[in-house]
Amino acid sequence: SQQGEEDPQALSIQEGENATMNCSYKTSINNLQWYRQNSGRGLVHLILIRSNEREKHSGRLRVTLDTSKKSSSLLITASRAADTASYFCATDLPSGYSTLTFGKGTMLLVSP
Amino acid sequence: DSGVTQTPKHLITATGQRVTLRCSPRSGDLSVYWYQQSLDQGLQFLIQYYNGEERAKGNILERFSAQQFPDLHSELNLSSLELGDSALYFCASSLGTVSGNTIYFGEGSWLTVV
């Protein structure tokens, strides 16, 4: 079963707009990571946020984590057509090993 | 380029056959992971190795096996293939097994079973 569930499943916006994707998970985590996947390609690591962090920034990306609600959000500001991809959240369970459990992803389409 | 190399990129084979997928991790990474991505199951963790030893096992079928060699490359063996095994198989690597390591993914091996 999936640990993380992204919402929405698909998102379509215009260039320049902001895109927000949400991730909810079920059990306690050590950290949460966001990945991007262009169609049929490998996953690219975007950002890692630890369970004791609430917010993290990287360029146009902003990630928040609310452990009380077991949820995270990924905000992409001033989106570009090149941001078109699927975005996945992945949780790292406190098992002692780095095994990431992925959600089913949000497909983001950014139109010029 | 993540630095993780997977071969072959594409593979078409018949049901009942056996295939081997190969992975070279990033230079210096000791951990290797295998994931399967399919439309219905999403990204599923299969197995993890650290410095040659199996460290964690996920939803890996008994028909599948993997190993990590002394030079740290890894192979995923899939046998008695079924149509449902058609998927994109990813290898990933990280420096260690401590939680919080960034895990880098290869481009994947597309397996089609006909």
PDB file of C-alpha atoms in Angstrom:
ATOM      1  CA  SER A   1       0.000   0.000   0.000  1.00  0.00           C
ATOM      2  CA  GLN A   2       1.072   3.586  -0.604  1.00  0.00           C
ATOM      3  CA  GLN A   3       2.418   5.533   2.346  1.00  0.00           C
ATOM      4  CA  GLY A   4       2.151   8.876   0.625  1.00  0.00           C
ATOM      5  CA  GLU A   5      -0.797  10.158  -1.341  1.00  0.00           C
ATOM      6  CA  GLU A   6      -0.404  13.229  -3.521  1.00  0.00           C
ATOM      7  CA  ASP A   7      -3.205  15.613  -4.243  1.00  0.00           C
ATOM      8  CA  PRO A   8      -4.311  16.602  -6.796  1.00  0.00           C
ATOM      9  CA  GLN A   9      -3.656  13.707  -9.164  1.00  0.00           C
ATOM     10  CA  ALA A  10      -3.303  16.184 -12.013  1.00  0.00           C
ATOM     11  CA  LEU A  11      -2.845  19.923 -12.212  1.00  0.00           C
ATOM     12  CA  SER A  12      -2.916  22.179 -15.254  1.00  0.00           C
ATOM     13  CA  ILE A  13      -1.744  25.781 -15.046  1.00  0.00           C
ATOM     14  CA  GLN A  14      -0.346  28.587 -17.190  1.00  0.00           C
ATOM     15  CA  GLU A  15       3.281  29.665 -17.220  1.00  0.00           C
ATOM     16  CA  GLY A  16       3.992  32.176 -14.500  1.00  0.00           C
ATOM     17  CA  GLU A  17       1.383  30.792 -12.132  1.00  0.00           C
ATOM     18  CA  ASN A  18       2.212  29.004  -8.920  1.00  0.00           C
ATOM     19  CA  ALA A  19       1.629  25.281  -8.536  1.00  0.00           C
ATOM     20  CA  THR A  20       0.872  23.661  -5.206  1.00  0.00           C
ATOM     21  CA  MET A  21       0.905  19.937  -4.642  1.00  0.00           C
ATOM     22  CA  ASN A  22       0.046  18.209  -1.412  1.00  0.00           C
ATOM     23  CA  CYS A  23       1.146  14.943   0.101  1.00  0.00           C
ATOM     24  CA  SER A  24      -0.408  13.090   2.991  1.00  0.00           C
ATOM     25  CA  TYR A  25       1.114  10.096   4.689  1.00  0.00           C
ATOM     26  CA  LYS A  26      -0.015   7.565   7.233  1.00  0.00           C
ATOM     27  CA  THR A  27       2.738   6.759   9.717  1.00  0.00           C
ATOM     28  CA  SER A  28       5.569   8.564  11.467  1.00  0.00           C
ATOM     29  CA  ILE A  29       8.489   9.487   9.260  1.00  0.00           C
ATOM     30  CA  ASN A  30      12.125  10.420   9.568  1.00  0.00           C
ATOM     31  CA  ASN A  31      12.049  12.687   6.567  1.00  0.00           C
ATOM     32  CA  LEU A  32      10.096  13.416   3.415  1.00  0.00           C
ATOM     33  CA  GLN A  33      11.533  13.948  -0.027  1.00  0.00           C
ATOM     34  CA  TRP A  34      10.077  15.327  -3.233  1.00  0.00           C
ATOM     35  CA  TYR A  35      11.073  14.025  -6.642  1.00  0.00           C
ATOM     36  CA  ARG A  36      10.279  15.025 -10.197  1.00  0.00           C
ATOM     37  CA  GLN A  37       9.896  12.639 -13.096  1.00  0.00           C
ATOM     38  CA  ASN A  38       9.720  13.713 -16.693  1.00  0.00           C
ATOM     39  CA  SER A  39       7.709  11.323 -18.826  1.00  0.00           C
ATOM     40  CA  GLY A  40       9.399   7.936 -18.951  1.00  0.00           C
ATOM     41  CA  ARG A  41      12.599   9.232 -17.404  1.00  0.00           C
ATOM     42  CA  GLY A  42      14.348   8.770 -14.106  1.00  0.00           C
ATOM     43  CA  LEU A  43      13.407  10.497 -10.884  1.00  0.00           C
ATOM     44  CA  VAL A  44      15.214  13.686 -10.013  1.00  0.00           C
ATOM     45  CA  HIS A  45      15.616  14.594  -6.374  1.00  0.00           C
ATOM     46  CA  LEU A  46      14.221  18.043  -5.574  1.00  0.00           C
ATOM     47  CA  ILE A  47      14.317  18.550  -1.852  1.00  0.00           C
ATOM     48  CA  LEU A  48      14.506  16.711   1.458  1.00  0.00           C
ATOM     49  CA  ILE A  49      12.798  17.963   4.601  1.00  0.00           C
ATOM     50  CA  ARG A  50      13.438  16.345   7.946  1.00  0.00           C
ATOM     51  CA  SER A  51      10.727  15.587  10.464  1.00  0.00           C
ATOM     52  CA  ASN A  52      11.969  18.365  12.764  1.00  0.00           C
ATOM     53  CA  GLU A  53      11.809  20.985  10.017  1.00  0.00           C
ATOM     54  CA  ARG A  54       8.705  22.913   9.067  1.00  0.00           C
ATOM     55  CA  GLU A  55       9.713  24.670   5.878  1.00  0.00           C
ATOM     56  CA  LYS A  56      12.477  24.503   3.336  1.00  0.00           C
ATOM     57  CA  HIS A  57      13.313  26.469   0.210  1.00  0.00           C
ATOM     58  CA  SER A  58      15.311  25.639  -2.876  1.00  0.00           C
ATOM     59  CA  GLY A  59      15.202  28.134  -5.727  1.00  0.00           C
ATOM     60  CA  ARG A  60      11.580  28.370  -6.865  1.00  0.00           C
ATOM     61  CA  LEU A  61      10.587  25.464  -4.651  1.00  0.00           C
ATOM     62  CA  ARG A  62       9.083  25.742  -1.211  1.00  0.00           C
ATOM     63  CA  VAL A  63       8.266  22.683   0.839  1.00  0.00           C
ATOM     64  CA  THR A  64       6.364  22.613   4.101  1.00  0.00           C
ATOM     65  CA  LEU A  65       5.904  19.765   6.506  1.00  0.00           C
ATOM     66  CA  ASP A  66       3.230  19.429   9.169  1.00  0.00           C
ATOM     67  CA  THR A  67       3.913  16.274  11.144  1.00  0.00           C
ATOM     68  CA  SER A  68       0.825  16.760  13.314  1.00  0.00           C
ATOM     69  CA  LYS A  69      -1.336  16.528  10.203  1.00  0.00           C
ATOM     70  CA  LYS A  70       0.987  14.079   8.478  1.00  0.00           C
ATOM     71  CA  SER A  71       1.112  16.249   5.412  1.00  0.00           C
ATOM     72  CA  SER A  72       3.522  18.143   3.205  1.00  0.00           C
ATOM     73  CA  SER A  73       3.147  20.596   0.377  1.00  0.00           C
ATOM     74  CA  LEU A  74       5.346  21.501  -2.564  1.00  0.00           C
ATOM     75  CA  LEU A  75       4.978  24.964  -4.021  1.00  0.00           C
ATOM     76  CA  ILE A  76       6.557  25.819  -7.357  1.00  0.00           C
ATOM     77  CA  THR A  77       6.516  29.555  -7.924  1.00  0.00           C
ATOM     78  CA  ALA A  78       6.496  31.288 -11.298  1.00  0.00           C
ATOM     79  CA  SER A  79       6.134  27.965 -13.102  1.00  0.00           C
ATOM     80  CA  ARG A  80       7.651  27.335 -16.509  1.00  0.00           C
ATOM     81  CA  ALA A  81       6.755  24.930 -19.301  1.00  0.00           C
ATOM     82  CA  ALA A  82       9.880  22.975 -18.361  1.00  0.00           C
ATOM     83  CA  ASP A  83       8.304  22.227 -14.977  1.00  0.00           C
ATOM     84  CA  THR A  84       5.839  19.933 -16.715  1.00  0.00           C
ATOM     85  CA  ALA A  85       6.409  16.562 -15.073  1.00  0.00           C
ATOM     86  CA  SER A  86       5.084  14.208 -12.425  1.00  0.00           C
ATOM     87  CA  TYR A  87       5.941  15.057  -8.855  1.00  0.00           C
ATOM     88  CA  PHE A  88       6.219  12.468  -6.135  1.00  0.00           C
ATOM     89  CA  CYS A  89       6.561  12.654  -2.406  1.00  0.00           C
ATOM     90  CA  ALA A  90       8.513   9.903  -0.730  1.00  0.00           C
ATOM     91  CA  THR A  91       8.702   9.128   2.933  1.00  0.00           C
ATOM     92  CA  ASP A  92      11.538   7.593   4.832  1.00  0.00           C
ATOM     93  CA  LEU A  93      10.177   5.408   7.586  1.00  0.00           C
ATOM     94  CA  PRO A  94      12.003   5.230  10.909  1.00  0.00           C
ATOM     95  CA  SER A  95      13.191   1.696  10.244  1.00  0.00           C
ATOM     96  CA  GLY A  96      16.856   2.559  10.320  1.00  0.00           C
ATOM     97  CA  TYR A  97      17.265   2.044   6.602  1.00  0.00           C
ATOM     98  CA  SER A  98      16.797   4.501   3.775  1.00  0.00           C
ATOM     99  CA  THR A  99      13.873   2.855   2.053  1.00  0.00           C
ATOM    100  CA  LEU A 100      11.716   5.456   0.401  1.00  0.00           C
ATOM    101  CA  THR A 101       8.015   4.812   0.001  1.00  0.00           C
ATOM    102  CA  PHE A 102       6.474   6.783  -2.855  1.00  0.00           C
ATOM    103  CA  GLY A 103       3.017   8.110  -3.515  1.00  0.00           C
ATOM    104  CA  LYS A 104       1.364   7.874  -6.936  1.00  0.00           C
ATOM    105  CA  GLY A 105       2.337  11.397  -7.872  1.00  0.00           C
ATOM    106  CA  THR A 106       0.823  14.593  -9.203  1.00  0.00           C
ATOM    107  CA  MET A 107       1.006  15.203 -12.938  1.00  0.00           C
ATOM    108  CA  LEU A 108       1.710  18.872 -13.538  1.00  0.00           C
ATOM    109  CA  LEU A 109       1.117  20.444 -16.942  1.00  0.00           C
ATOM    110  CA  VAL A 110       2.375  23.973 -17.437  1.00  0.00           C
ATOM    111  CA  SER A 111       1.136  25.568 -20.638  1.00  0.00           C
ATOM    112  CA  PRO A 112       3.023  28.403 -22.348  1.00  0.00           C
TER     113      PRO A 112
ATOM    114  CA  ASP B   1      22.765  13.007 -15.093  1.00  0.00           C
ATOM    115  CA  SER B   2      22.427  11.342 -11.697  1.00  0.00           C
ATOM    116  CA  GLY B   3      25.545   9.225 -12.088  1.00  0.00           C
ATOM    117  CA  VAL B   4      23.571   5.995 -11.759  1.00  0.00           C
ATOM    118  CA  THR B   5      23.856   3.870 -14.891  1.00  0.00           C
ATOM    119  CA  GLN B   6      21.371   1.217 -15.861  1.00  0.00           C
ATOM    120  CA  THR B   7      21.470  -1.266 -18.721  1.00  0.00           C
ATOM    121  CA  PRO B   8      19.692  -2.192 -20.853  1.00  0.00           C
ATOM    122  CA  LYS B   9      17.444   0.819 -21.413  1.00  0.00           C
ATOM    123  CA  HIS B  10      14.813  -1.230 -23.179  1.00  0.00           C
ATOM    124  CA  LEU B  11      14.130  -4.937 -23.205  1.00  0.00           C
ATOM    125  CA  ILE B  12      11.409  -6.978 -24.857  1.00  0.00           C
ATOM    126  CA  THR B  13      11.106 -10.614 -23.941  1.00  0.00           C
ATOM    127  CA  ALA B  14       8.584 -13.424 -23.909  1.00  0.00           C
ATOM    128  CA  THR B  15       6.640 -14.861 -21.016  1.00  0.00           C
ATOM    129  CA  GLY B  16       8.511 -17.527 -19.114  1.00  0.00           C
ATOM    130  CA  GLN B  17      11.896 -16.056 -19.931  1.00  0.00           C
ATOM    131  CA  ARG B  18      14.564 -14.707 -17.591  1.00  0.00           C
ATOM    132  CA  VAL B  19      16.299 -11.348 -17.804  1.00  0.00           C
ATOM    133  CA  THR B  20      19.034  -9.562 -15.917  1.00  0.00           C
ATOM    134  CA  LEU B  21      19.065  -5.829 -15.329  1.00  0.00           C
ATOM    135  CA  ARG B  22      22.328  -4.200 -14.443  1.00  0.00           C
ATOM    136  CA  CYS B  23      23.110  -1.123 -12.379  1.00  0.00           C
ATOM    137  CA  SER B  24      26.254   0.845 -11.641  1.00  0.00           C
ATOM    138  CA  PRO B  25      25.803   3.180  -8.677  1.00  0.00           C
ATOM    139  CA  ARG B  26      27.208   6.667  -8.357  1.00  0.00           C
ATOM    140  CA  SER B  27      30.882   6.751  -7.579  1.00  0.00           C
ATOM    141  CA  GLY B  28      31.319   6.364  -3.836  1.00  0.00           C
ATOM    142  CA  ASP B  29      27.778   5.210  -3.091  1.00  0.00           C
ATOM    143  CA  LEU B  30      27.569   1.999  -1.120  1.00  0.00           C
ATOM    144  CA  SER B  31      23.798   1.494  -1.140  1.00  0.00           C
ATOM    145  CA  VAL B  32      21.839   0.288  -4.123  1.00  0.00           C
ATOM    146  CA  TYR B  33      18.071   0.113  -4.363  1.00  0.00           C
ATOM    147  CA  TRP B  34      15.736  -1.416  -6.902  1.00  0.00           C
ATOM    148  CA  TYR B  35      12.277  -0.059  -7.601  1.00  0.00           C
ATOM    149  CA  GLN B  36       9.542  -1.129  -9.976  1.00  0.00           C
ATOM    150  CA  GLN B  37       7.220   1.417 -11.558  1.00  0.00           C
ATOM    151  CA  SER B  38       4.001   0.336 -13.217  1.00  0.00           C
ATOM    152  CA  LEU B  39       0.800   2.155 -14.048  1.00  0.00           C
ATOM    153  CA  ASP B  40      -1.334   0.232 -11.595  1.00  0.00           C
ATOM    154  CA  GLN B  41       1.100  -0.168  -8.679  1.00  0.00           C
ATOM    155  CA  GLY B  42       3.064   3.047  -8.938  1.00  0.00           C
ATOM    156  CA  LEU B  43       6.625   3.056  -7.590  1.00  0.00           C
ATOM    157  CA  GLN B  44       7.274  -0.006  -5.486  1.00  0.00           C
ATOM    158  CA  PHE B  45      10.415  -0.610  -3.481  1.00  0.00           C
ATOM    159  CA  LEU B  46      11.876  -4.024  -4.219  1.00  0.00           C
ATOM    160  CA  ILE B  47      15.155  -4.436  -2.386  1.00  0.00           C
ATOM    161  CA  GLN B  48      18.164  -2.620  -0.960  1.00  0.00           C
ATOM    162  CA  TYR B  49      21.802  -3.632  -0.693  1.00  0.00           C
ATOM    163  CA  TYR B  50      24.545  -1.975   1.267  1.00  0.00           C
ATOM    164  CA  ASN B  51      28.161  -2.800   0.527  1.00  0.00           C
ATOM    165  CA  GLY B  52      27.255  -6.206  -0.819  1.00  0.00           C
ATOM    166  CA  GLU B  53      24.761  -7.204   1.823  1.00  0.00           C
ATOM    167  CA  GLU B  54      20.989  -7.229   1.601  1.00  0.00           C
ATOM    168  CA  ARG B  55      19.607  -4.607   4.000  1.00  0.00           C
ATOM    169  CA  ALA B  56      15.915  -4.237   3.291  1.00  0.00           C
ATOM    170  CA  LYS B  57      13.321  -6.075   1.323  1.00  0.00           C
ATOM    171  CA  GLY B  58      10.094  -4.704  -0.052  1.00  0.00           C
ATOM    172  CA  ASN B  59       7.509  -6.083  -2.424  1.00  0.00           C
ATOM    173  CA  ILE B  60       9.893  -8.304  -4.319  1.00  0.00           C
ATOM    174  CA  LEU B  61       8.456 -11.473  -5.821  1.00  0.00           C
ATOM    175  CA  GLU B  62      10.132 -14.809  -5.195  1.00  0.00           C
ATOM    176  CA  ARG B  63      10.757 -15.039  -8.954  1.00  0.00           C
ATOM    177  CA  PHE B  64      12.962 -11.971  -8.631  1.00  0.00           C
ATOM    178  CA  SER B  65      16.384 -11.864  -7.043  1.00  0.00           C
ATOM    179  CA  ALA B  66      19.171  -9.360  -6.784  1.00  0.00           C
ATOM    180  CA  GLN B  67      22.732  -9.079  -5.656  1.00  0.00           C
ATOM    181  CA  GLN B  68      25.419  -6.478  -5.200  1.00  0.00           C
ATOM    182  CA  PHE B  69      28.919  -7.393  -6.228  1.00  0.00           C
ATOM    183  CA  PRO B  70      32.266  -6.437  -4.611  1.00  0.00           C
ATOM    184  CA  ASP B  71      32.691  -3.618  -7.133  1.00  0.00           C
ATOM    185  CA  LEU B  72      29.281  -2.374  -5.882  1.00  0.00           C
ATOM    186  CA  HIS B  73      27.408  -2.824  -9.131  1.00  0.00           C
ATOM    187  CA  SER B  74      24.138  -4.643  -8.789  1.00  0.00           C
ATOM    188  CA  GLU B  75      22.001  -6.962 -10.842  1.00  0.00           C
ATOM    189  CA  LEU B  76      18.297  -7.654 -10.666  1.00  0.00           C
ATOM    190  CA  ASN B  77      17.287 -11.037 -12.029  1.00  0.00           C
ATOM    191  CA  LEU B  78      13.714 -11.562 -13.130  1.00  0.00           C
ATOM    192  CA  SER B  79      12.658 -15.094 -13.993  1.00  0.00           C
ATOM    193  CA  SER B  80       9.561 -16.937 -15.204  1.00  0.00           C
ATOM    194  CA  LEU B  81       8.399 -13.619 -16.535  1.00  0.00           C
ATOM    195  CA  GLU B  82       4.711 -12.831 -16.732  1.00  0.00           C
ATOM    196  CA  LEU B  83       2.879 -10.128 -18.662  1.00  0.00           C
ATOM    197  CA  GLY B  84       2.311  -8.280 -15.412  1.00  0.00           C
ATOM    198  CA  ASP B  85       6.054  -7.892 -14.910  1.00  0.00           C
ATOM    199  CA  SER B  86       6.145  -5.347 -17.711  1.00  0.00           C
ATOM    200  CA  ALA B  87       7.284  -2.166 -16.013  1.00  0.00           C
ATOM    201  CA  LEU B  88      10.004   0.392 -15.652  1.00  0.00           C
ATOM    202  CA  TYR B  89      12.679  -0.857 -13.277  1.00  0.00           C
ATOM    203  CA  PHE B  90      14.775   1.725 -11.512  1.00  0.00           C
ATOM    204  CA  CYS B  91      18.052   1.378  -9.759  1.00  0.00           C
ATOM    205  CA  ALA B  92      19.028   4.034  -7.269  1.00  0.00           C
ATOM    206  CA  SER B  93      22.009   4.622  -5.044  1.00  0.00           C
ATOM    207  CA  SER B  94      22.994   6.565  -1.981  1.00  0.00           C
ATOM    208  CA  LEU B  95      26.073   7.068   0.113  1.00  0.00           C
ATOM    209  CA  GLY B  96      24.883   5.058   3.070  1.00  0.00           C
ATOM    210  CA  THR B  97      21.877   3.632   4.748  1.00  0.00           C
ATOM    211  CA  VAL B  98      21.402   6.312   7.356  1.00  0.00           C
ATOM    212  CA  SER B  99      18.020   7.913   7.047  1.00  0.00           C
ATOM    213  CA  GLY B 100      18.126  11.246   5.309  1.00  0.00           C
ATOM    214  CA  ASN B 101      20.483  10.306   2.521  1.00  0.00           C
ATOM    215  CA  THR B 102      19.518  11.648  -0.858  1.00  0.00           C
ATOM    216  CA  ILE B 103      18.777   8.738  -3.138  1.00  0.00           C
ATOM    217  CA  TYR B 104      19.782   9.188  -6.782  1.00  0.00           C
ATOM    218  CA  PHE B 105      17.893   7.341  -9.497  1.00  0.00           C
ATOM    219  CA  GLY B 106      19.014   6.001 -12.821  1.00  0.00           C
ATOM    220  CA  GLU B 107      17.027   6.436 -16.015  1.00  0.00           C
ATOM    221  CA  GLY B 108      15.463   3.011 -15.665  1.00  0.00           C
ATOM    222  CA  SER B 109      15.172  -0.148 -17.713  1.00  0.00           C
ATOM    223  CA  TRP B 110      11.942  -0.557 -19.638  1.00  0.00           C
ATOM    224  CA  LEU B 111      10.885  -4.191 -19.593  1.00  0.00           C
ATOM    225  CA  THR B 112       8.125  -5.372 -21.881  1.00  0.00           C
ATOM    226  CA  VAL B 113       6.963  -8.958 -21.555  1.00  0.00           C
ATOM    227  CA  VAL B 114       4.990 -10.232 -24.546  1.00  0.00           C
TER     228      VAL B 114
END
